[in-house]
Amino acid sequence: MSVVVVGAGLAGLTAAADLAARGVEVTVVEARERVGGRTHGIEVVPGSWVDAGAAYLGDRHTELTALTAELGLKTTPTTMTGASRFTLGGDDRTRPGRFPPLSAVALGEMFDALDELTRLLRVDAPWLSADAARLDTLTAAEWAREHLRHPDALLFFPLFLGEMMAADPQDVSVLHMAFYLRSGGGVRYLNAFEGGAQEDRIDGGAHLLCQRLAAGLGERVRLGEPVRAIHQDDDGVTVTTTAGSLRARAAVVAVPPSLADAIDYRPGLPVSRSTGRTAPGCAVKVHLVYPAPVWREHGLSGWSVNAQGPLLSTVDDSPADGAVGVLTGFVTGREAHRFAELPAGEQRERAVAQAARLFPGLPRPIGFHATDWVNEDYSRGCYAALFGPGDWLRLGPHLTTPHRRVHWAGTETSTEFFGLMEGAIRSGRRVATEIITTYDWRDIHV
Ligand SMILES: Cc1cc2nc3c(=O)[nH]c(=O)nc-3n(C[C@H](O)[C@H](O)[C@H](O)COP(=O)(O)OP(=O)(O)OC[C@H]3O[C@@H](n4cnc5c(N)ncnc54)[C@H](O)[C@@H]3O)c2cc1C
């Protein structure tokens, strides 16, 4: 055995596929009984799938776009035609396009202030940015109190952050917020559907990427084997799972930071690489399934933004085949914690009632799914880890530094498109090259 990869998400599978293509003997051990990690498909009616995890991609996601084509998959544009619905305090409002019925000047100033913040950032090494030490002590909530004066900006800012990062402003440092926005292509790119990061979806679901990568790796992928320990000596690593031990020259850990930290390493991780303190983002993704996308008949796009939960935003995620209408609802931040605590029946009732208030003429849904990423044992939140005050300065310089024969991957180790599928793939490619160049593979015939 040459390399053990821990985690069969996009990062781990990309790394494994790259290593296998270069002739390295590789085994992937995955805790769950499925591959895909934070990509996950749900079959809403026979043959029609929606994304319970990651869904959207844009033209700057070049590795993801290339992988999609390589695996024989296609993309479909995110439907965004018609008017949007807003419940932002006061009356419910319907407006053309996606711009909320709030002061355009105030929101423009807010986006400019965020742009200015991200402009000053050194995205490849946020901890080396000018003013990094100060920005890493402040939370995004403190930044908002200092920089946003208009009540409309103060109302919209947490909703924007919830949508972008599944975060509440008090949970992220200003440095992390600025880094995340810049790493993802800037505030306006990240926020946009047409011409932005949410322009397309993968036909049939993003989980197909992982399924196809895993199919290519065949028996090299082992499911249902959580890794508990990685011990190493001068000659190699011993990776212990719930089913036994594997010996290899090196290991790649491609799991979210807090889960990476839960593995028992011998020798132990240096304190600088200990990641346990990063908090997870929090989202419950809700799918309401209707016989057809009825909102379109009323000139509505399915997009809504709401100050009151549980559904803080909704989007039309109907499958391209038109078999059913699917309204996706995002429940994020503290709201996600509250919602996740509710009994399933109450979750359904509240989500259905809110959707009915937002979109007139909706029939009773024929299906309902709530995917609770807050309590998923092997994700522990989403969309990605949130770096709070102090995390970037402490952890940033060590995120990708190997711990002897243990190498790191996962979207949270990528300074490019951190937190996104693109970041996960780039991290997998980076670690595969790192492994190839670190060890002597002369016995391997590529
Ligand atoms: C609701 C939601 C919406 C999102 N929306 C988008 C979007 O629209 N666009 C976008 O680009 N990204 C989005 N993301 C983020 C995207 O899903 C992630 O960035 C990406 O999938 C992360 O891949 P990864 O391989 O780094 O980690 P993961 O997918 O988390 O993979 C890690 C794997 O490791 C496994 N594992 C964990 N611990 C162990 C262990 N001890 N032993 C063995 N295996 C272990 C896990 O089961 C998992 O399979 C979203 C995520 C969620 C959940």
mmCIF file of N, CA and C in Angstrom, residues 335-444:
data_model
loop_
_atom_site.group_PDB
_atom_site.id
_atom_site.type_symbol
_atom_site.label_atom_id
_atom_site.label_comp_id
_atom_site.label_asym_id
_atom_site.label_seq_id
_atom_site.Cartn_x
_atom_site.Cartn_y
_atom_site.Cartn_z
ATOM 1 N N GLU A 335 -30.770 30.233 13.091
ATOM 2 C CA GLU A 335 -32.073 29.718 12.652
ATOM 3 C C GLU A 335 -31.975 28.222 12.342
ATOM 4 N N ALA A 336 -30.844 27.803 11.783
ATOM 5 C CA ALA A 336 -30.656 26.385 11.454
ATOM 6 C C ALA A 336 -30.603 25.548 12.727
ATOM 7 N N HIS A 337 -29.935 26.062 13.759
ATOM 8 C CA HIS A 337 -29.880 25.326 15.034
ATOM 9 C C HIS A 337 -31.279 25.147 15.609
ATOM 10 N N ARG A 338 -32.052 26.251 15.592
ATOM 11 C CA ARG A 338 -33.414 26.184 16.148
ATOM 12 C C ARG A 338 -34.258 25.199 15.343
ATOM 13 N N PHE A 339 -34.168 25.295 14.031
ATOM 14 C CA PHE A 339 -34.994 24.457 13.143
ATOM 15 C C PHE A 339 -34.618 22.979 13.314
ATOM 16 N N ALA A 340 -33.310 22.726 13.428
ATOM 17 C CA ALA A 340 -32.841 21.343 13.539
ATOM 18 C C ALA A 340 -33.374 20.673 14.807
ATOM 19 N N GLU A 341 -33.689 21.480 15.819
ATOM 20 C CA GLU A 341 -34.194 20.919 17.085
ATOM 21 C C GLU A 341 -35.659 20.508 16.996
ATOM 22 N N LEU A 342 -36.380 21.010 15.989
ATOM 23 C CA LEU A 342 -37.832 20.753 15.911
ATOM 24 C C LEU A 342 -38.117 19.325 15.467
ATOM 25 N N PRO A 343 -39.234 18.747 15.926
ATOM 26 C CA PRO A 343 -39.644 17.444 15.395
ATOM 27 C C PRO A 343 -39.914 17.552 13.891
ATOM 28 N N ALA A 344 -39.718 16.447 13.184
ATOM 29 C CA ALA A 344 -39.819 16.460 11.713
ATOM 30 C C ALA A 344 -41.151 17.045 11.237
ATOM 31 N N GLY A 345 -42.254 16.679 11.926
ATOM 32 C CA GLY A 345 -43.583 17.137 11.508
ATOM 33 C C GLY A 345 -43.683 18.658 11.576
ATOM 34 N N GLU A 346 -43.103 19.211 12.636
ATOM 35 C CA GLU A 346 -43.179 20.662 12.809
ATOM 36 C C GLU A 346 -42.300 21.386 11.786
ATOM 37 N N GLN A 347 -41.150 20.774 11.479
ATOM 38 C CA GLN A 347 -40.286 21.366 10.441
ATOM 39 C C GLN A 347 -41.080 21.497 9.148
ATOM 40 N N ARG A 348 -41.734 20.405 8.796
ATOM 41 C CA ARG A 348 -42.500 20.371 7.548
ATOM 42 C C ARG A 348 -43.598 21.434 7.565
ATOM 43 N N GLU A 349 -44.348 21.449 8.672
ATOM 44 C CA GLU A 349 -45.480 22.363 8.787
ATOM 45 C C GLU A 349 -45.034 23.824 8.614
ATOM 46 N N ARG A 350 -43.944 24.174 9.311
ATOM 47 C CA ARG A 350 -43.480 25.567 9.265
ATOM 48 C C ARG A 350 -42.960 25.946 7.877
ATOM 49 N N ALA A 351 -42.224 25.013 7.269
ATOM 50 C CA ALA A 351 -41.666 25.317 5.945
ATOM 51 C C ALA A 351 -42.784 25.417 4.901
ATOM 52 N N VAL A 352 -43.726 24.505 4.963
ATOM 53 C CA VAL A 352 -44.837 24.498 3.988
ATOM 54 C C VAL A 352 -45.674 25.769 4.145
ATOM 55 N N ALA A 353 -45.933 26.154 5.402
ATOM 56 C CA ALA A 353 -46.757 27.346 5.641
ATOM 57 C C ALA A 353 -46.049 28.596 5.124
ATOM 58 N N GLN A 354 -44.753 28.691 5.352
ATOM 59 C CA GLN A 354 -44.031 29.880 4.889
ATOM 60 C C GLN A 354 -44.005 29.942 3.356
ATOM 61 N N ALA A 355 -43.765 28.789 2.729
ATOM 62 C CA ALA A 355 -43.750 28.761 1.262
ATOM 63 C C ALA A 355 -45.112 29.187 0.711
ATOM 64 N N ALA A 356 -46.184 28.745 1.368
ATOM 65 C CA ALA A 356 -47.536 29.083 0.899
ATOM 66 C C ALA A 356 -47.795 30.594 1.027
ATOM 67 N N ARG A 357 -47.232 31.210 2.089
ATOM 68 C CA ARG A 357 -47.386 32.664 2.244
ATOM 69 C C ARG A 357 -46.601 33.404 1.167
ATOM 70 N N LEU A 358 -45.451 32.840 0.800
ATOM 71 C CA LEU A 358 -44.587 33.522 -0.168
ATOM 72 C C LEU A 358 -45.105 33.404 -1.592
ATOM 73 N N PHE A 359 -45.607 32.213 -1.933
ATOM 74 C CA PHE A 359 -45.961 31.947 -3.332
ATOM 75 C C PHE A 359 -47.434 31.557 -3.442
ATOM 76 N N PRO A 360 -48.263 32.504 -3.907
ATOM 77 C CA PRO A 360 -49.703 32.248 -3.967
ATOM 78 C C PRO A 360 -50.011 31.094 -4.920
ATOM 79 N N GLY A 361 -51.053 30.354 -4.567
ATOM 80 C CA GLY A 361 -51.528 29.309 -5.471
ATOM 81 C C GLY A 361 -50.757 28.010 -5.367
ATOM 82 N N LEU A 362 -49.868 27.895 -4.379
ATOM 83 C CA LEU A 362 -49.124 26.629 -4.254
ATOM 84 C C LEU A 362 -50.046 25.530 -3.756
ATOM 85 N N PRO A 363 -50.040 24.376 -4.385
ATOM 86 C CA PRO A 363 -50.792 23.254 -3.833
ATOM 87 C C PRO A 363 -50.033 22.671 -2.637
ATOM 88 N N ARG A 364 -50.600 21.691 -1.963
ATOM 89 C CA ARG A 364 -49.838 20.984 -0.919
ATOM 90 C C ARG A 364 -48.653 20.294 -1.590
ATOM 91 N N PRO A 365 -47.509 20.295 -0.974
ATOM 92 C CA PRO A 365 -46.373 19.620 -1.612
ATOM 93 C C PRO A 365 -46.577 18.110 -1.679
ATOM 94 N N ILE A 366 -46.002 17.512 -2.695
ATOM 95 C CA ILE A 366 -46.070 16.042 -2.800
ATOM 96 C C ILE A 366 -44.835 15.395 -2.165
ATOM 97 N N GLY A 367 -43.903 16.237 -1.777
ATOM 98 C CA GLY A 367 -42.719 15.695 -1.096
ATOM 99 C C GLY A 367 -42.068 16.772 -0.254
ATOM 100 N N PHE A 368 -41.410 16.357 0.810
ATOM 101 C CA PHE A 368 -40.707 17.301 1.685
ATOM 102 C C PHE A 368 -39.436 16.637 2.202
ATOM 103 N N HIS A 369 -38.324 17.339 2.100
ATOM 104 C CA HIS A 369 -37.048 16.805 2.613
ATOM 105 C C HIS A 369 -36.326 17.915 3.362
ATOM 106 N N ALA A 370 -35.856 17.612 4.544
ATOM 107 C CA ALA A 370 -35.009 18.571 5.284
ATOM 108 C C ALA A 370 -33.689 17.866 5.558
ATOM 109 N N THR A 371 -32.610 18.409 5.008
ATOM 110 C CA THR A 371 -31.295 17.797 5.228
ATOM 111 C C THR A 371 -30.546 18.628 6.258
ATOM 112 N N ASP A 372 -30.360 18.021 7.397
ATOM 113 C CA ASP A 372 -29.803 18.714 8.562
ATOM 114 C C ASP A 372 -28.294 18.514 8.605
ATOM 115 N N TRP A 373 -27.547 19.492 8.093
ATOM 116 C CA TRP A 373 -26.080 19.386 8.090
ATOM 117 C C TRP A 373 -25.481 19.728 9.443
ATOM 118 N N VAL A 374 -26.307 20.348 10.300
ATOM 119 C CA VAL A 374 -25.822 20.713 11.637
ATOM 120 C C VAL A 374 -25.452 19.444 12.403
ATOM 121 N N ASN A 375 -26.300 18.423 12.281
ATOM 122 C CA ASN A 375 -26.117 17.212 13.089
ATOM 123 C C ASN A 375 -25.588 16.020 12.302
ATOM 124 N N GLU A 376 -25.083 16.249 11.120
ATOM 125 C CA GLU A 376 -24.446 15.152 10.357
ATOM 126 C C GLU A 376 -23.105 14.834 11.014
ATOM 127 N N ASP A 377 -22.961 13.607 11.528
ATOM 128 C CA ASP A 377 -21.748 13.255 12.277
ATOM 129 C C ASP A 377 -20.463 13.485 11.489
ATOM 130 N N TYR A 378 -20.518 13.221 10.183
ATOM 131 C CA TYR A 378 -19.277 13.287 9.411
ATOM 132 C C TYR A 378 -19.187 14.536 8.533
ATOM 133 N N SER A 379 -19.984 15.557 8.871
ATOM 134 C CA SER A 379 -19.806 16.893 8.304
ATOM 135 C C SER A 379 -19.725 17.907 9.433
ATOM 136 N N ARG A 380 -20.633 17.754 10.390
ATOM 137 C CA ARG A 380 -20.706 18.690 11.517
ATOM 138 C C ARG A 380 -20.810 20.120 11.020
ATOM 139 N N GLY A 381 -21.816 20.345 10.184
ATOM 140 C CA GLY A 381 -22.061 21.698 9.698
ATOM 141 C C GLY A 381 -21.672 21.874 8.245
ATOM 142 N N CYS A 382 -21.959 23.052 7.733
ATOM 143 C CA CYS A 382 -21.650 23.404 6.354
ATOM 144 C C CYS A 382 -21.919 24.894 6.180
ATOM 145 N N TYR A 383 -21.665 25.541 5.114
ATOM 146 C CA TYR A 383 -21.112 24.975 3.903
ATOM 147 C C TYR A 383 -19.658 24.580 4.121
ATOM 148 N N ALA A 384 -19.025 25.334 5.059
ATOM 149 C CA ALA A 384 -17.613 25.077 5.340
ATOM 150 C C ALA A 384 -17.313 25.550 6.750
ATOM 151 N N ALA A 385 -16.082 25.242 7.218
ATOM 152 C CA ALA A 385 -15.672 25.721 8.534
ATOM 153 C C ALA A 385 -15.656 27.247 8.546
ATOM 154 N N LEU A 386 -15.992 27.808 9.700
ATOM 155 C CA LEU A 386 -15.934 29.257 9.877
ATOM 156 C C LEU A 386 -14.749 29.567 10.776
ATOM 157 N N PHE A 387 -13.896 30.453 10.316
ATOM 158 C CA PHE A 387 -12.755 30.843 11.130
ATOM 159 C C PHE A 387 -13.169 32.062 11.960
ATOM 160 N N GLY A 388 -13.180 31.881 13.261
ATOM 161 C CA GLY A 388 -13.543 32.977 14.164
ATOM 162 C C GLY A 388 -12.303 33.786 14.521
ATOM 163 N N PRO A 389 -12.471 34.775 15.426
ATOM 164 C CA PRO A 389 -11.336 35.602 15.817
ATOM 165 C C PRO A 389 -10.148 34.747 16.265
ATOM 166 N N GLY A 390 -8.994 35.037 15.727
ATOM 167 C CA GLY A 390 -7.763 34.348 16.120
ATOM 168 C C GLY A 390 -7.423 33.135 15.273
ATOM 169 N N ASP A 391 -8.400 32.549 14.601
ATOM 170 C CA ASP A 391 -8.159 31.277 13.898
ATOM 171 C C ASP A 391 -7.183 31.422 12.730
ATOM 172 N N TRP A 392 -7.353 32.473 11.921
ATOM 173 C CA TRP A 392 -6.499 32.570 10.724
ATOM 174 C C TRP A 392 -5.032 32.798 11.098
ATOM 175 N N LEU A 393 -4.821 33.673 12.080
ATOM 176 C CA LEU A 393 -3.434 33.964 12.437
ATOM 177 C C LEU A 393 -2.756 32.740 13.053
ATOM 178 N N ARG A 394 -3.519 31.962 13.821
ATOM 179 C CA ARG A 394 -2.957 30.793 14.493
ATOM 180 C C ARG A 394 -2.784 29.635 13.525
ATOM 181 N N LEU A 395 -3.823 29.377 12.748
ATOM 182 C CA LEU A 395 -3.880 28.145 11.965
ATOM 183 C C LEU A 395 -3.438 28.325 10.512
ATOM 184 N N GLY A 396 -3.708 29.519 9.965
ATOM 185 C CA GLY A 396 -3.486 29.762 8.538
ATOM 186 C C GLY A 396 -2.138 29.285 8.019
ATOM 187 N N PRO A 397 -1.036 29.700 8.662
ATOM 188 C CA PRO A 397 0.277 29.332 8.107
ATOM 189 C C PRO A 397 0.523 27.824 8.114
ATOM 190 N N HIS A 398 -0.270 27.049 8.858
ATOM 191 C CA HIS A 398 -0.001 25.603 9.007
ATOM 192 C C HIS A 398 -1.041 24.720 8.318
ATOM 193 N N LEU A 399 -1.993 25.353 7.640
ATOM 194 C CA LEU A 399 -3.125 24.577 7.094
ATOM 195 C C LEU A 399 -2.689 23.471 6.143
ATOM 196 N N THR A 400 -1.679 23.741 5.333
ATOM 197 C CA THR A 400 -1.277 22.726 4.344
ATOM 198 C C THR A 400 0.102 22.130 4.655
ATOM 199 N N THR A 401 0.683 22.504 5.791
ATOM 200 C CA THR A 401 2.006 21.951 6.130
ATOM 201 C C THR A 401 1.851 20.500 6.558
ATOM 202 N N PRO A 402 2.500 19.563 5.863
ATOM 203 C CA PRO A 402 2.325 18.161 6.259
ATOM 204 C C PRO A 402 2.803 17.919 7.686
ATOM 205 N N HIS A 403 2.105 17.051 8.382
ATOM 206 C CA HIS A 403 2.561 16.580 9.695
ATOM 207 C C HIS A 403 3.354 15.298 9.417
ATOM 208 N N ARG A 404 4.622 15.468 9.092
ATOM 209 C CA ARG A 404 5.495 14.380 8.640
ATOM 210 C C ARG A 404 4.858 13.659 7.448
ATOM 211 N N ARG A 405 4.311 12.456 7.636
ATOM 212 C CA ARG A 405 3.758 11.698 6.503
ATOM 213 C C ARG A 405 2.237 11.885 6.342
ATOM 214 N N VAL A 406 1.695 12.796 7.128
ATOM 215 C CA VAL A 406 0.258 13.086 6.994
ATOM 216 C C VAL A 406 0.108 14.395 6.219
ATOM 217 N N HIS A 407 -0.628 14.318 5.126
ATOM 218 C CA HIS A 407 -0.816 15.490 4.242
ATOM 219 C C HIS A 407 -2.288 15.911 4.300
ATOM 220 N N TRP A 408 -2.529 17.176 4.014
ATOM 221 C CA TRP A 408 -3.870 17.737 4.237
ATOM 222 C C TRP A 408 -4.538 18.149 2.928
ATOM 223 N N ALA A 409 -5.805 17.810 2.815
ATOM 224 C CA ALA A 409 -6.622 18.303 1.692
ATOM 225 C C ALA A 409 -8.000 18.658 2.239
ATOM 226 N N GLY A 410 -8.898 19.011 1.338
ATOM 227 C CA GLY A 410 -10.243 19.438 1.759
ATOM 228 C C GLY A 410 -10.399 20.904 1.414
ATOM 229 N N THR A 411 -11.633 21.285 1.141
ATOM 230 C CA THR A 411 -11.885 22.659 0.665
ATOM 231 C C THR A 411 -11.342 23.708 1.631
ATOM 232 N N GLU A 412 -11.299 23.380 2.915
ATOM 233 C CA GLU A 412 -10.814 24.361 3.904
ATOM 234 C C GLU A 412 -9.298 24.528 3.876
ATOM 235 N N THR A 413 -8.600 23.719 3.069
ATOM 236 C CA THR A 413 -7.151 23.918 2.951
ATOM 237 C C THR A 413 -6.811 24.677 1.665
ATOM 238 N N SER A 414 -7.834 25.099 0.945
ATOM 239 C CA SER A 414 -7.600 25.789 -0.327
ATOM 240 C C SER A 414 -7.825 27.289 -0.146
ATOM 241 N N THR A 415 -6.827 28.086 -0.514
ATOM 242 C CA THR A 415 -7.061 29.530 -0.448
ATOM 243 C C THR A 415 -7.798 30.018 -1.699
ATOM 244 N N GLU A 416 -7.925 29.137 -2.697
ATOM 245 C CA GLU A 416 -8.718 29.486 -3.882
ATOM 246 C C GLU A 416 -10.083 28.817 -3.755
ATOM 247 N N PHE A 417 -11.128 29.587 -3.797
ATOM 248 C CA PHE A 417 -12.500 29.076 -3.728
ATOM 249 C C PHE A 417 -12.717 28.218 -2.477
ATOM 250 N N PHE A 418 -12.171 28.712 -1.368
ATOM 251 C CA PHE A 418 -12.340 28.086 -0.050
ATOM 252 C C PHE A 418 -13.823 27.835 0.207
ATOM 253 N N GLY A 419 -14.129 26.657 0.688
ATOM 254 C CA GLY A 419 -15.511 26.367 1.086
ATOM 255 C C GLY A 419 -16.384 25.873 -0.049
ATOM 256 N N LEU A 420 -15.864 25.927 -1.265
ATOM 257 C CA LEU A 420 -16.675 25.524 -2.422
ATOM 258 C C LEU A 420 -16.141 24.219 -3.022
ATOM 259 N N MET A 421 -16.939 23.623 -3.898
ATOM 260 C CA MET A 421 -16.509 22.393 -4.576
ATOM 261 C C MET A 421 -15.193 22.638 -5.314
ATOM 262 N N GLU A 422 -15.095 23.817 -5.952
ATOM 263 C CA GLU A 422 -13.874 24.152 -6.686
ATOM 264 C C GLU A 422 -12.651 24.108 -5.771
ATOM 265 N N GLY A 423 -12.803 24.634 -4.558
ATOM 266 C CA GLY A 423 -11.700 24.617 -3.592
ATOM 267 C C GLY A 423 -11.339 23.196 -3.218
ATOM 268 N N ALA A 424 -12.349 22.339 -3.055
ATOM 269 C CA ALA A 424 -12.092 20.936 -2.695
ATOM 270 C C ALA A 424 -11.279 20.246 -3.792
ATOM 271 N N ILE A 425 -11.676 20.444 -5.041
ATOM 272 C CA ILE A 425 -10.960 19.798 -6.159
ATOM 273 C C ILE A 425 -9.528 20.325 -6.244
ATOM 274 N N ARG A 426 -9.388 21.650 -6.124
ATOM 275 C CA ARG A 426 -8.027 22.224 -6.208
ATOM 276 C C ARG A 426 -7.143 21.677 -5.085
ATOM 277 N N SER A 427 -7.734 21.476 -3.896
ATOM 278 C CA SER A 427 -6.932 20.954 -2.779
ATOM 279 C C SER A 427 -6.514 19.505 -3.062
ATOM 280 N N GLY A 428 -7.407 18.744 -3.687
ATOM 281 C CA GLY A 428 -7.082 17.354 -4.030
ATOM 282 C C GLY A 428 -5.960 17.274 -5.041
ATOM 283 N N ARG A 429 -6.011 18.163 -6.032
ATOM 284 C CA ARG A 429 -4.958 18.180 -7.055
ATOM 285 C C ARG A 429 -3.626 18.611 -6.424
ATOM 286 N N ARG A 430 -3.709 19.627 -5.542
ATOM 287 C CA ARG A 430 -2.481 20.126 -4.902
ATOM 288 C C ARG A 430 -1.816 19.036 -4.062
ATOM 289 N N VAL A 431 -2.632 18.298 -3.284
ATOM 290 C CA VAL A 431 -2.031 17.304 -2.388
ATOM 291 C C VAL A 431 -1.472 16.118 -3.181
ATOM 292 N N ALA A 432 -2.104 15.779 -4.292
ATOM 293 C CA ALA A 432 -1.585 14.666 -5.109
ATOM 294 C C ALA A 432 -0.199 15.034 -5.638
ATOM 295 N N THR A 433 -0.033 16.253 -6.113
ATOM 296 C CA THR A 433 1.280 16.699 -6.591
ATOM 297 C C THR A 433 2.285 16.712 -5.445
ATOM 298 N N GLU A 434 1.825 17.150 -4.279
ATOM 299 C CA GLU A 434 2.706 17.196 -3.096
ATOM 300 C C GLU A 434 3.233 15.785 -2.763
ATOM 301 N N ILE A 435 2.331 14.823 -2.814
ATOM 302 C CA ILE A 435 2.716 13.437 -2.491
ATOM 303 C C ILE A 435 3.709 12.914 -3.537
ATOM 304 N N ILE A 436 3.416 13.191 -4.792
ATOM 305 C CA ILE A 436 4.295 12.698 -5.866
ATOM 306 C C ILE A 436 5.693 13.292 -5.727
ATOM 307 N N THR A 437 5.758 14.559 -5.364
ATOM 308 C CA THR A 437 7.082 15.209 -5.319
ATOM 309 C C THR A 437 7.809 14.959 -3.990
ATOM 310 N N THR A 438 7.080 14.570 -2.952
ATOM 311 C CA THR A 438 7.727 14.402 -1.638
ATOM 312 C C THR A 438 8.443 13.057 -1.508
ATOM 313 N N TYR A 439 7.831 12.013 -2.079
ATOM 314 C CA TYR A 439 8.374 10.659 -1.856
ATOM 315 C C TYR A 439 9.070 10.163 -3.123
ATOM 316 N N ASP A 440 9.864 9.159 -2.916
ATOM 317 C CA ASP A 440 10.596 8.573 -4.032
ATOM 318 C C ASP A 440 9.725 7.471 -4.650
ATOM 319 N N TRP A 441 9.231 7.727 -5.841
ATOM 320 C CA TRP A 441 8.308 6.774 -6.484
ATOM 321 C C TRP A 441 8.985 6.064 -7.647
ATOM 322 N N ARG A 442 10.319 5.921 -7.580
ATOM 323 C CA ARG A 442 11.012 5.351 -8.746
ATOM 324 C C ARG A 442 10.575 3.934 -9.072
ATOM 325 N N ASP A 443 10.032 3.233 -8.049
ATOM 326 C CA ASP A 443 9.590 1.859 -8.284
ATOM 327 C C ASP A 443 8.242 1.819 -9.009
ATOM 328 N N ILE A 444 7.652 3.008 -9.233
ATOM 329 C CA ILE A 444 6.316 3.040 -9.867
ATOM 330 C C ILE A 444 6.455 3.354 -11.340
#
